Amino acid sequence: MKVISSREDLRHYRSMLLAEGGTIGFVPTMGALHQGHLSLVEVAALACEHVIVSIFVNPTQFNDPNDLRNYPRNLEKDLALLTGQGKTAVVFAPEVEDIYPEPDLRRFDFGPLDKVMEGARRPGHFNGVAQVVSKLFSIVEPHKAFFGEKDFQQLAVIRQLVMQEQSKIEIVPCPIIRESDGLAMSSRNVLLSPDERLHAANISGILFQSRELSTTMEVDLLTAWVVDQLNNDPLLQVEYFQIVDSITLMPVERWTQAGEKQGCVAVKIGKVRLIDNIKFD
Ligand code: PAF
């Protein structure tokens, strides 16, 4: 497995891979890798002959400087995990100056997609995600790019970005990978204290129960129920729980409305902010 930090070297290596034939699958990450990321690499390796993984903690998507400072970083461990898995051809691990030789002044307009839920609480977050993904896409030029459904809103924004940029890259959504107690895998989980980690499992537990209850409870009552249940845990504080249309991310009022529906949640636990979501059939 090769590790490359400059965009020129990456472009050169990419040409060599293409000369061997086949397609390139791309898994963009911010490092602090876990089984969730490895599952993306696994799916990419099944779909494409060559897999490129990027590891880059993108400063422009952090609206909170403390969050950027505390974001877990461990390149050596990440590389060991990817090497052990044996599916990655190249890791692209650039420095901030490689990606942003000058400030990126682009302001994207994704309509309501980046204004609700995470977008409403993390101003500029999705603009930063779009900046870096757009830059990484233009460097890596993959055939397919793989994103986890845990960041459900990010996936919707990236699909929109690809449409707006008239890019041919296929965006492949990959299912959430959970710990054995149901907690959605996240790089932020390592920031939880042992006690917080125990309580964090209640987030998915309550989401799973809500899916059962959705057959008998109206959307507004179920929404209130989820918020109450989560807030009843003394360590959890709900930022939002919303049942939205899976494509438009607009709030759903009735189960009889057309379209797939997703329940999306953000919860504070101590200093850590976790997100999760669940599909309602
Ligand atoms: O999901 C992430 O890890 C990041 O938002 C991404 C897509 C790698 C962009 O920095």
Tab-separated table of N, CA, C and O in Angstrom, residues 32-147:
chain	number	residue	atom	x	y	z
A	32	ALA	N	-8.825	8.610	11.877
A	32	ALA	CA	-9.402	7.989	13.088
A	32	ALA	C	-10.293	6.831	12.641
A	32	ALA	O	-11.462	6.722	13.022
A	33	LEU	N	-9.716	5.981	11.837
A	33	LEU	CA	-10.495	4.949	11.145
A	33	LEU	C	-11.021	3.881	12.099
A	33	LEU	O	-10.393	3.566	13.109
A	34	HIS	N	-12.178	3.349	11.760
A	34	HIS	CA	-12.790	2.264	12.528
A	34	HIS	C	-13.442	1.304	11.528
A	34	HIS	O	-13.344	1.517	10.299
A	35	GLN	N	-14.135	0.300	12.070
A	35	GLN	CA	-14.729	-0.719	11.200
A	35	GLN	C	-15.695	-0.116	10.177
A	35	GLN	O	-15.871	-0.660	9.093
A	36	GLY	N	-16.330	0.989	10.539
A	36	GLY	CA	-17.244	1.654	9.601
A	36	GLY	C	-16.497	2.068	8.336
A	36	GLY	O	-16.946	1.817	7.210
A	37	HIS	N	-15.320	2.692	8.514
A	37	HIS	CA	-14.526	3.087	7.342
A	37	HIS	C	-14.058	1.852	6.569
A	37	HIS	O	-14.082	1.828	5.343
A	38	LEU	N	-13.619	0.831	7.341
A	38	LEU	CA	-13.110	-0.374	6.658
A	38	LEU	C	-14.211	-1.031	5.837
A	38	LEU	O	-13.951	-1.617	4.779
A	39	SER	N	-15.448	-0.908	6.319
A	39	SER	CA	-16.545	-1.496	5.536
A	39	SER	C	-16.739	-0.713	4.228
A	39	SER	O	-17.070	-1.303	3.199
A	40	LEU	N	-16.496	0.599	4.248
A	40	LEU	CA	-16.586	1.377	3.000
A	40	LEU	C	-15.510	0.896	2.017
A	40	LEU	O	-15.762	0.739	0.821
A	41	VAL	N	-14.309	0.667	2.560
A	41	VAL	CA	-13.205	0.207	1.714
A	41	VAL	C	-13.537	-1.177	1.135
A	41	VAL	O	-13.286	-1.457	-0.041
A	42	GLU	N	-14.147	-1.993	1.985
A	42	GLU	CA	-14.544	-3.349	1.557
A	42	GLU	C	-15.533	-3.263	0.379
A	42	GLU	O	-15.367	-3.946	-0.639
A	43	VAL	N	-16.552	-2.422	0.544
A	43	VAL	CA	-17.565	-2.280	-0.527
A	43	VAL	C	-16.895	-1.730	-1.788
A	43	VAL	O	-17.153	-2.192	-2.909
A	44	ALA	N	-15.995	-0.758	-1.603
A	44	ALA	CA	-15.307	-0.154	-2.753
A	44	ALA	C	-14.468	-1.201	-3.484
A	44	ALA	O	-14.436	-1.238	-4.718
A	45	ALA	N	-13.808	-2.083	-2.695
A	45	ALA	CA	-12.934	-3.092	-3.314
A	45	ALA	C	-13.743	-4.136	-4.080
A	45	ALA	O	-13.248	-4.735	-5.037
A	46	LEU	N	-14.987	-4.356	-3.654
A	46	LEU	CA	-15.835	-5.296	-4.398
A	46	LEU	C	-16.308	-4.679	-5.704
A	46	LEU	O	-16.523	-5.367	-6.694
A	47	ALA	N	-16.470	-3.334	-5.682
A	47	ALA	CA	-17.054	-2.662	-6.848
A	47	ALA	C	-15.996	-2.180	-7.849
A	47	ALA	O	-16.314	-1.967	-9.016
A	48	CYS	N	-14.766	-1.972	-7.383
A	48	CYS	CA	-13.747	-1.354	-8.242
A	48	CYS	C	-12.423	-2.126	-8.146
A	48	CYS	O	-12.130	-2.722	-7.109
A	49	GLU	N	-11.617	-2.036	-9.178
A	49	GLU	CA	-10.328	-2.752	-9.170
A	49	GLU	C	-9.315	-2.073	-8.246
A	49	GLU	O	-8.473	-2.719	-7.637
A	50	HIS	N	-9.375	-0.739	-8.169
A	50	HIS	CA	-8.398	-0.008	-7.357
A	50	HIS	C	-9.135	0.863	-6.345
A	50	HIS	O	-10.136	1.493	-6.692
A	51	VAL	N	-8.609	0.896	-5.112
A	51	VAL	CA	-9.258	1.724	-4.086
A	51	VAL	C	-8.268	2.773	-3.577
A	51	VAL	O	-7.153	2.435	-3.168
A	52	ILE	N	-8.687	4.010	-3.630
A	52	ILE	CA	-7.888	5.104	-3.060
A	52	ILE	C	-8.644	5.618	-1.835
A	52	ILE	O	-9.844	5.893	-1.899
A	53	VAL	N	-7.925	5.709	-0.710
A	53	VAL	CA	-8.515	6.251	0.531
A	53	VAL	C	-7.814	7.578	0.815
A	53	VAL	O	-6.578	7.639	0.743
A	54	SER	N	-8.577	8.617	1.122
A	54	SER	CA	-7.901	9.852	1.563
A	54	SER	C	-8.082	10.004	3.065
A	54	SER	O	-9.116	9.613	3.630
A	55	ILE	N	-7.043	10.538	3.701
A	55	ILE	CA	-7.092	10.839	5.128
A	55	ILE	C	-6.718	12.308	5.254
A	55	ILE	O	-5.569	12.697	5.011
A	56	PHE	N	-7.703	13.128	5.561
A	56	PHE	CA	-7.456	14.570	5.632
A	56	PHE	C	-8.487	15.199	6.556
A	56	PHE	O	-9.694	15.138	6.280
A	57	VAL	N	-8.011	15.758	7.660
A	57	VAL	CA	-8.925	16.449	8.578
A	57	VAL	C	-9.140	17.847	8.001
A	57	VAL	O	-8.249	18.695	8.041
A	58	ASN	N	-10.312	18.023	7.421
A	58	ASN	CA	-10.576	19.240	6.646
A	58	ASN	C	-10.972	20.409	7.543
A	58	ASN	O	-12.080	20.428	8.089
A	59	PRO	N	-10.094	21.417	7.660
A	59	PRO	CA	-10.397	22.493	8.611
A	59	PRO	C	-11.644	23.294	8.248
A	59	PRO	O	-12.320	23.808	9.142
A	60	THR	N	-11.979	23.374	6.946
A	60	THR	CA	-13.072	24.284	6.578
A	60	THR	C	-14.458	23.748	6.955
A	60	THR	O	-15.447	24.466	6.866
A	61	GLN	N	-14.542	22.479	7.385
A	61	GLN	CA	-15.876	21.971	7.738
A	61	GLN	C	-16.135	22.001	9.240
A	61	GLN	O	-17.176	21.549	9.699
A	62	PHE	N	-15.150	22.525	10.010
A	62	PHE	CA	-15.341	22.624	11.464
A	62	PHE	C	-15.802	24.033	11.804
A	62	PHE	O	-15.055	24.993	11.597
A	63	ASN	N	-17.027	24.143	12.326
A	63	ASN	CA	-17.488	25.465	12.723
A	63	ASN	C	-17.012	25.806	14.140
A	63	ASN	O	-17.064	26.944	14.560
A	64	ASP	N	-16.509	24.761	14.859
A	64	ASP	CA	-16.061	24.976	16.236
A	64	ASP	C	-14.557	24.647	16.305
A	64	ASP	O	-14.161	23.495	16.112
A	65	PRO	N	-13.723	25.662	16.566
A	65	PRO	CA	-12.267	25.435	16.592
A	65	PRO	C	-11.847	24.370	17.606
A	65	PRO	O	-10.883	23.628	17.374
A	66	ASN	N	-12.599	24.244	18.724
A	66	ASN	CA	-12.263	23.205	19.706
A	66	ASN	C	-12.480	21.814	19.132
A	66	ASN	O	-11.725	20.890	19.412
A	67	ASP	N	-13.545	21.697	18.348
A	67	ASP	CA	-13.853	20.410	17.716
A	67	ASP	C	-12.707	20.026	16.768
A	67	ASP	O	-12.249	18.885	16.762
A	68	LEU	N	-12.220	21.004	16.004
A	68	LEU	CA	-11.101	20.752	15.081
A	68	LEU	C	-9.854	20.351	15.878
A	68	LEU	O	-9.165	19.382	15.536
A	69	ARG	N	-9.585	21.078	16.971
A	69	ARG	CA	-8.401	20.798	17.792
A	69	ARG	C	-8.491	19.388	18.397
A	69	ARG	O	-7.528	18.645	18.429
A	70	ASN	N	-9.683	19.022	18.891
A	70	ASN	CA	-9.827	17.743	19.599
A	70	ASN	C	-10.081	16.556	18.677
A	70	ASN	O	-10.173	15.428	19.142
A	71	TYR	N	-10.255	16.822	17.387
A	71	TYR	CA	-10.605	15.712	16.494
A	71	TYR	C	-9.495	14.657	16.544
A	71	TYR	O	-8.319	14.985	16.402
A	72	PRO	N	-9.837	13.375	16.789
A	72	PRO	CA	-8.781	12.363	16.961
A	72	PRO	C	-7.952	12.164	15.693
A	72	PRO	O	-8.499	12.101	14.598
A	73	ARG	N	-6.637	12.146	15.861
A	73	ARG	CA	-5.737	11.943	14.713
A	73	ARG	C	-4.715	10.860	15.073
A	73	ARG	O	-4.076	10.962	16.115
A	74	ASN	N	-4.565	9.882	14.213
A	74	ASN	CA	-3.549	8.858	14.445
A	74	ASN	C	-3.235	8.156	13.118
A	74	ASN	O	-3.742	7.082	12.811
A	75	LEU	N	-2.389	8.849	12.325
A	75	LEU	CA	-2.123	8.367	10.962
A	75	LEU	C	-1.498	6.974	10.967
A	75	LEU	O	-1.885	6.111	10.172
A	76	GLU	N	-0.566	6.759	11.906
A	76	GLU	CA	0.109	5.450	11.916
A	76	GLU	C	-0.880	4.303	12.127
A	76	GLU	O	-0.845	3.283	11.445
A	77	LYS	N	-1.775	4.520	13.112
A	77	LYS	CA	-2.773	3.477	13.406
A	77	LYS	C	-3.705	3.288	12.195
A	77	LYS	O	-4.050	2.154	11.839
A	78	ASP	N	-4.083	4.406	11.572
A	78	ASP	CA	-4.958	4.326	10.391
A	78	ASP	C	-4.296	3.500	9.290
A	78	ASP	O	-4.926	2.636	8.667
A	79	LEU	N	-2.996	3.790	9.056
A	79	LEU	CA	-2.292	3.085	7.977
A	79	LEU	C	-2.175	1.595	8.311
A	79	LEU	O	-2.333	0.744	7.429
A	80	ALA	N	-1.957	1.299	9.596
A	80	ALA	CA	-1.846	-0.116	10.004
A	80	ALA	C	-3.171	-0.830	9.738
A	80	ALA	O	-3.197	-1.960	9.235
A	81	LEU	N	-4.275	-0.164	10.060
A	81	LEU	CA	-5.592	-0.782	9.835
A	81	LEU	C	-5.815	-1.060	8.347
A	81	LEU	O	-6.276	-2.142	7.964
A	82	LEU	N	-5.482	-0.067	7.524
A	82	LEU	CA	-5.709	-0.237	6.079
A	82	LEU	C	-4.768	-1.297	5.508
A	82	LEU	O	-5.169	-2.110	4.668
A	83	THR	N	-3.526	-1.302	5.987
A	83	THR	CA	-2.573	-2.313	5.508
A	83	THR	C	-3.075	-3.707	5.880
A	83	THR	O	-3.074	-4.621	5.056
A	84	GLY	N	-3.542	-3.840	7.131
A	84	GLY	CA	-4.054	-5.130	7.611
A	84	GLY	C	-5.216	-5.605	6.765
A	84	GLY	O	-5.370	-6.799	6.518
A	85	GLN	N	-6.034	-4.677	6.314
A	85	GLN	CA	-7.208	-5.078	5.540
A	85	GLN	C	-6.831	-5.480	4.111
A	85	GLN	O	-7.476	-6.340	3.508
A	86	GLY	N	-5.769	-4.841	3.604
A	86	GLY	CA	-5.217	-5.247	2.303
A	86	GLY	C	-6.072	-4.929	1.088
A	86	GLY	O	-5.936	-5.574	0.063
A	87	LYS	N	-6.972	-3.961	1.198
A	87	LYS	CA	-7.842	-3.659	0.045
A	87	LYS	C	-7.495	-2.318	-0.611
A	87	LYS	O	-8.047	-1.972	-1.646
A	88	THR	N	-6.643	-1.533	0.063
A	88	THR	CA	-6.383	-0.174	-0.418
A	88	THR	C	-5.109	-0.132	-1.248
A	88	THR	O	-4.068	-0.630	-0.814
A	89	ALA	N	-5.193	0.470	-2.462
A	89	ALA	CA	-4.001	0.599	-3.296
A	89	ALA	C	-3.170	1.791	-2.830
A	89	ALA	O	-1.958	1.708	-2.692
A	90	VAL	N	-3.840	2.909	-2.571
A	90	VAL	CA	-3.141	4.152	-2.228
A	90	VAL	C	-3.881	4.878	-1.122
A	90	VAL	O	-5.111	4.973	-1.146
A	91	VAL	N	-3.095	5.434	-0.186
A	91	VAL	CA	-3.665	6.370	0.785
A	91	VAL	C	-3.167	7.758	0.415
A	91	VAL	O	-1.954	7.967	0.275
A	92	PHE	N	-4.094	8.669	0.236
A	92	PHE	CA	-3.727	10.052	-0.054
A	92	PHE	C	-3.881	10.828	1.252
A	92	PHE	O	-4.997	10.965	1.765
A	93	ALA	N	-2.747	11.273	1.802
A	93	ALA	CA	-2.778	11.964	3.095
A	93	ALA	C	-2.094	13.327	2.944
A	93	ALA	O	-0.938	13.510	3.337
A	94	PRO	N	-2.794	14.283	2.345
A	94	PRO	CA	-2.166	15.580	2.071
A	94	PRO	C	-2.107	16.467	3.315
A	94	PRO	O	-2.781	16.195	4.311
A	95	GLU	N	-1.306	17.524	3.236
A	95	GLU	CA	-1.292	18.569	4.274
A	95	GLU	C	-2.327	19.624	3.883
A	95	GLU	O	-2.751	19.693	2.718
A	96	VAL	N	-2.658	20.474	4.849
A	96	VAL	CA	-3.667	21.516	4.579
A	96	VAL	C	-3.232	22.377	3.377
A	96	VAL	O	-4.037	22.696	2.490
A	97	GLU	N	-1.928	22.686	3.301
A	97	GLU	CA	-1.446	23.558	2.207
A	97	GLU	C	-1.579	22.882	0.838
A	97	GLU	O	-1.672	23.573	-0.181
A	98	ASP	N	-1.567	21.540	0.821
A	98	ASP	CA	-1.727	20.847	-0.469
A	98	ASP	C	-3.153	21.002	-0.988
A	98	ASP	O	-3.387	21.096	-2.184
A	99	ILE	N	-4.100	20.983	-0.062
A	99	ILE	CA	-5.513	21.067	-0.480
A	99	ILE	C	-5.940	22.525	-0.621
A	99	ILE	O	-6.696	22.882	-1.531
A	100	TYR	N	-5.450	23.360	0.281
A	100	TYR	CA	-5.814	24.787	0.231
A	100	TYR	C	-4.554	25.647	0.079
A	100	TYR	O	-4.149	26.318	1.032
A	101	PRO	N	-3.914	25.621	-1.129
A	101	PRO	CA	-2.755	26.503	-1.319
A	101	PRO	C	-3.168	27.972	-1.137
A	101	PRO	O	-2.377	28.807	-0.719
A	102	GLU	N	-4.407	28.264	-1.470
A	102	GLU	CA	-4.979	29.558	-1.107
A	102	GLU	C	-6.400	29.287	-0.595
A	102	GLU	O	-6.972	28.225	-0.876
A	103	PRO	N	-6.971	30.238	0.192
A	103	PRO	CA	-8.299	29.977	0.763
A	103	PRO	C	-9.317	29.673	-0.333
A	103	PRO	O	-9.269	30.259	-1.416
A	104	ASP	N	-10.209	28.743	-0.034
A	104	ASP	CA	-11.277	28.397	-0.965
A	104	ASP	C	-12.453	29.322	-0.663
A	104	ASP	O	-13.065	29.231	0.402
A	105	LEU	N	-12.754	30.219	-1.587
A	105	LEU	CA	-13.808	31.217	-1.325
A	105	LEU	C	-15.162	30.789	-1.880
A	105	LEU	O	-16.131	31.541	-1.822
A	106	ARG	N	-15.238	29.571	-2.402
A	106	ARG	CA	-16.508	29.141	-3.013
A	106	ARG	C	-17.612	29.041	-1.972
A	106	ARG	O	-17.407	28.540	-0.871
A	107	ARG	N	-18.787	29.531	-2.333
A	107	ARG	CA	-19.981	29.382	-1.486
A	107	ARG	C	-21.012	28.615	-2.305
A	107	ARG	O	-21.480	29.090	-3.334
A	108	PHE	N	-21.333	27.431	-1.837
A	108	PHE	CA	-22.263	26.564	-2.578
A	108	PHE	C	-23.692	26.892	-2.167
A	108	PHE	O	-23.944	27.325	-1.049
A	109	ASP	N	-24.610	26.650	-3.087
A	109	ASP	CA	-26.022	26.816	-2.757
A	109	ASP	C	-26.726	25.472	-2.976
A	109	ASP	O	-26.931	25.052	-4.112
A	110	PHE	N	-27.053	24.825	-1.876
A	110	PHE	CA	-27.729	23.528	-1.972
A	110	PHE	C	-29.205	23.649	-1.620
A	110	PHE	O	-29.837	22.646	-1.249
A	111	GLY	N	-29.742	24.859	-1.699
A	111	GLY	CA	-31.151	25.056	-1.336
A	111	GLY	C	-31.351	24.672	0.112
A	111	GLY	O	-30.473	24.890	0.962
A	112	PRO	N	-32.492	24.030	0.425
A	112	PRO	CA	-32.765	23.692	1.831
A	112	PRO	C	-31.890	22.558	2.382
A	112	PRO	O	-31.783	22.398	3.589
A	113	LEU	N	-31.244	21.787	1.478
A	113	LEU	CA	-30.542	20.575	1.936
A	113	LEU	C	-29.510	20.835	3.032
A	113	LEU	O	-29.312	20.018	3.916
A	114	ASP	N	-28.812	21.967	2.941
A	114	ASP	CA	-27.763	22.221	3.941
A	114	ASP	C	-28.197	23.251	4.985
A	114	ASP	O	-27.381	23.750	5.748
A	115	LYS	N	-29.504	23.542	5.014
A	115	LYS	CA	-29.979	24.548	5.986
A	115	LYS	C	-30.650	23.900	7.194
A	115	LYS	O	-30.796	24.527	8.229
A	116	VAL	N	-31.111	22.642	7.010
A	116	VAL	CA	-31.865	21.984	8.088
A	116	VAL	C	-30.908	21.169	8.971
A	116	VAL	O	-29.729	21.031	8.663
A	117	MET	N	-31.422	20.662	10.049
A	117	MET	CA	-30.734	19.724	10.957
A	117	MET	C	-29.273	20.150	11.212
A	117	MET	O	-29.021	21.165	11.832
A	118	GLU	N	-28.302	19.373	10.726
A	118	GLU	CA	-26.889	19.707	10.985
A	118	GLU	C	-26.552	21.097	10.454
A	118	GLU	O	-25.819	21.855	11.086
A	119	GLY	N	-27.087	21.400	9.276
A	119	GLY	CA	-26.773	22.677	8.634
A	119	GLY	C	-27.216	23.861	9.477
A	119	GLY	O	-26.533	24.885	9.541
A	120	ALA	N	-28.367	23.709	10.149
A	120	ALA	CA	-28.892	24.808	10.969
A	120	ALA	C	-28.036	25.007	12.222
A	120	ALA	O	-27.964	26.102	12.769
A	121	ARG	N	-27.409	23.938	12.687
A	121	ARG	CA	-26.649	24.023	13.950
A	121	ARG	C	-25.157	24.175	13.742
A	121	ARG	O	-24.442	24.495	14.677
A	122	ARG	N	-24.685	23.881	12.552
A	122	ARG	CA	-23.237	23.961	12.291
A	122	ARG	C	-23.017	24.843	11.067
A	122	ARG	O	-22.716	24.338	9.971
A	123	PRO	N	-23.140	26.175	11.248
A	123	PRO	CA	-23.053	27.067	10.094
A	123	PRO	C	-21.740	26.869	9.322
A	123	PRO	O	-20.675	26.805	9.923
A	124	GLY	N	-21.851	26.744	8.027
A	124	GLY	CA	-20.659	26.619	7.180
A	124	GLY	C	-20.144	25.190	7.049
A	124	GLY	O	-19.284	24.905	6.208
A	125	HIS	N	-20.682	24.275	7.870
A	125	HIS	CA	-20.151	22.896	7.868
A	125	HIS	C	-20.252	22.257	6.478
A	125	HIS	O	-19.260	21.774	5.931
A	126	PHE	N	-21.452	22.291	5.901
A	126	PHE	CA	-21.606	21.590	4.621
A	126	PHE	C	-20.907	22.324	3.475
A	126	PHE	O	-20.509	21.698	2.495
A	127	ASN	N	-20.760	23.637	3.622
A	127	ASN	CA	-19.988	24.344	2.594
A	127	ASN	C	-18.540	23.839	2.609
A	127	ASN	O	-17.938	23.591	1.566
A	128	GLY	N	-18.010	23.648	3.834
A	128	GLY	CA	-16.645	23.127	3.967
A	128	GLY	C	-16.534	21.710	3.447
A	128	GLY	O	-15.555	21.348	2.781
A	129	VAL	N	-17.542	20.879	3.739
A	129	VAL	CA	-17.535	19.500	3.228
A	129	VAL	C	-17.532	19.538	1.693
A	129	VAL	O	-16.748	18.834	1.033
A	130	ALA	N	-18.396	20.399	1.127
A	130	ALA	CA	-18.492	20.472	-0.339
A	130	ALA	C	-17.161	20.962	-0.931
A	130	ALA	O	-16.707	20.444	-1.962
A	131	GLN	N	-16.529	21.930	-0.269
A	131	GLN	CA	-15.242	22.427	-0.786
A	131	GLN	C	-14.231	21.295	-0.881
A	131	GLN	O	-13.604	21.073	-1.911
A	132	VAL	N	-14.084	20.558	0.227
A	132	VAL	CA	-13.021	19.546	0.233
A	132	VAL	C	-13.373	18.372	-0.672
A	132	VAL	O	-12.514	17.835	-1.373
A	133	VAL	N	-14.648	17.967	-0.679
A	133	VAL	CA	-15.023	16.823	-1.516
A	133	VAL	C	-14.849	17.196	-2.993
A	133	VAL	O	-14.324	16.406	-3.792
A	134	SER	N	-15.229	18.408	-3.336
A	134	SER	CA	-15.064	18.857	-4.717
A	134	SER	C	-13.574	18.863	-5.096
A	134	SER	O	-13.185	18.415	-6.179
A	135	LYS	N	-12.720	19.336	-4.191
A	135	LYS	CA	-11.278	19.354	-4.475
A	135	LYS	C	-10.722	17.926	-4.576
A	135	LYS	O	-9.972	17.604	-5.500
A	136	LEU	N	-11.110	17.082	-3.612
A	136	LEU	CA	-10.597	15.697	-3.634
A	136	LEU	C	-11.068	14.975	-4.893
A	136	LEU	O	-10.307	14.235	-5.524
A	137	PHE	N	-12.330	15.211	-5.280
A	137	PHE	CA	-12.845	14.568	-6.499
A	137	PHE	C	-12.026	15.015	-7.720
A	137	PHE	O	-11.748	14.219	-8.608
A	138	SER	N	-11.665	16.298	-7.758
A	138	SER	CA	-10.949	16.752	-8.957
A	138	SER	C	-9.503	16.241	-8.956
A	138	SER	O	-8.890	16.108	-10.004
A	139	ILE	N	-8.952	15.922	-7.787
A	139	ILE	CA	-7.592	15.359	-7.742
A	139	ILE	C	-7.641	13.852	-8.051
A	139	ILE	O	-6.897	13.338	-8.873
A	140	VAL	N	-8.554	13.155	-7.378
A	140	VAL	CA	-8.577	11.677	-7.467
A	140	VAL	C	-9.300	11.203	-8.733
A	140	VAL	O	-8.969	10.153	-9.291
A	141	GLU	N	-10.281	11.994	-9.169
A	141	GLU	CA	-11.117	11.613	-10.331
A	141	GLU	C	-11.517	10.128	-10.302
A	141	GLU	O	-11.155	9.363	-11.208
A	142	PRO	N	-12.234	9.729	-9.270
A	142	PRO	CA	-12.632	8.314	-9.195
A	142	PRO	C	-13.824	8.033	-10.107
A	142	PRO	O	-14.515	8.961	-10.549
A	143	HIS	N	-14.072	6.758	-10.346
A	143	HIS	CA	-15.312	6.383	-11.037
A	143	HIS	C	-16.469	6.363	-10.039
A	143	HIS	O	-17.586	6.740	-10.370
A	144	LYS	N	-16.168	5.870	-8.823
A	144	LYS	CA	-17.206	5.774	-7.794
A	144	LYS	C	-16.634	6.305	-6.481
A	144	LYS	O	-15.437	6.094	-6.201
A	145	ALA	N	-17.494	6.915	-5.659
A	145	ALA	CA	-17.049	7.359	-4.327
A	145	ALA	C	-18.034	6.822	-3.297
A	145	ALA	O	-19.245	6.799	-3.532
A	146	PHE	N	-17.511	6.415	-2.160
A	146	PHE	CA	-18.278	5.655	-1.169
A	146	PHE	C	-18.433	6.472	0.110
A	146	PHE	O	-17.434	6.937	0.674
A	147	PHE	N	-19.673	6.632	0.549
A	147	PHE	CA	-19.970	7.440	1.745
A	147	PHE	C	-20.906	6.666	2.665
A	147	PHE	O	-21.839	5.993	2.199
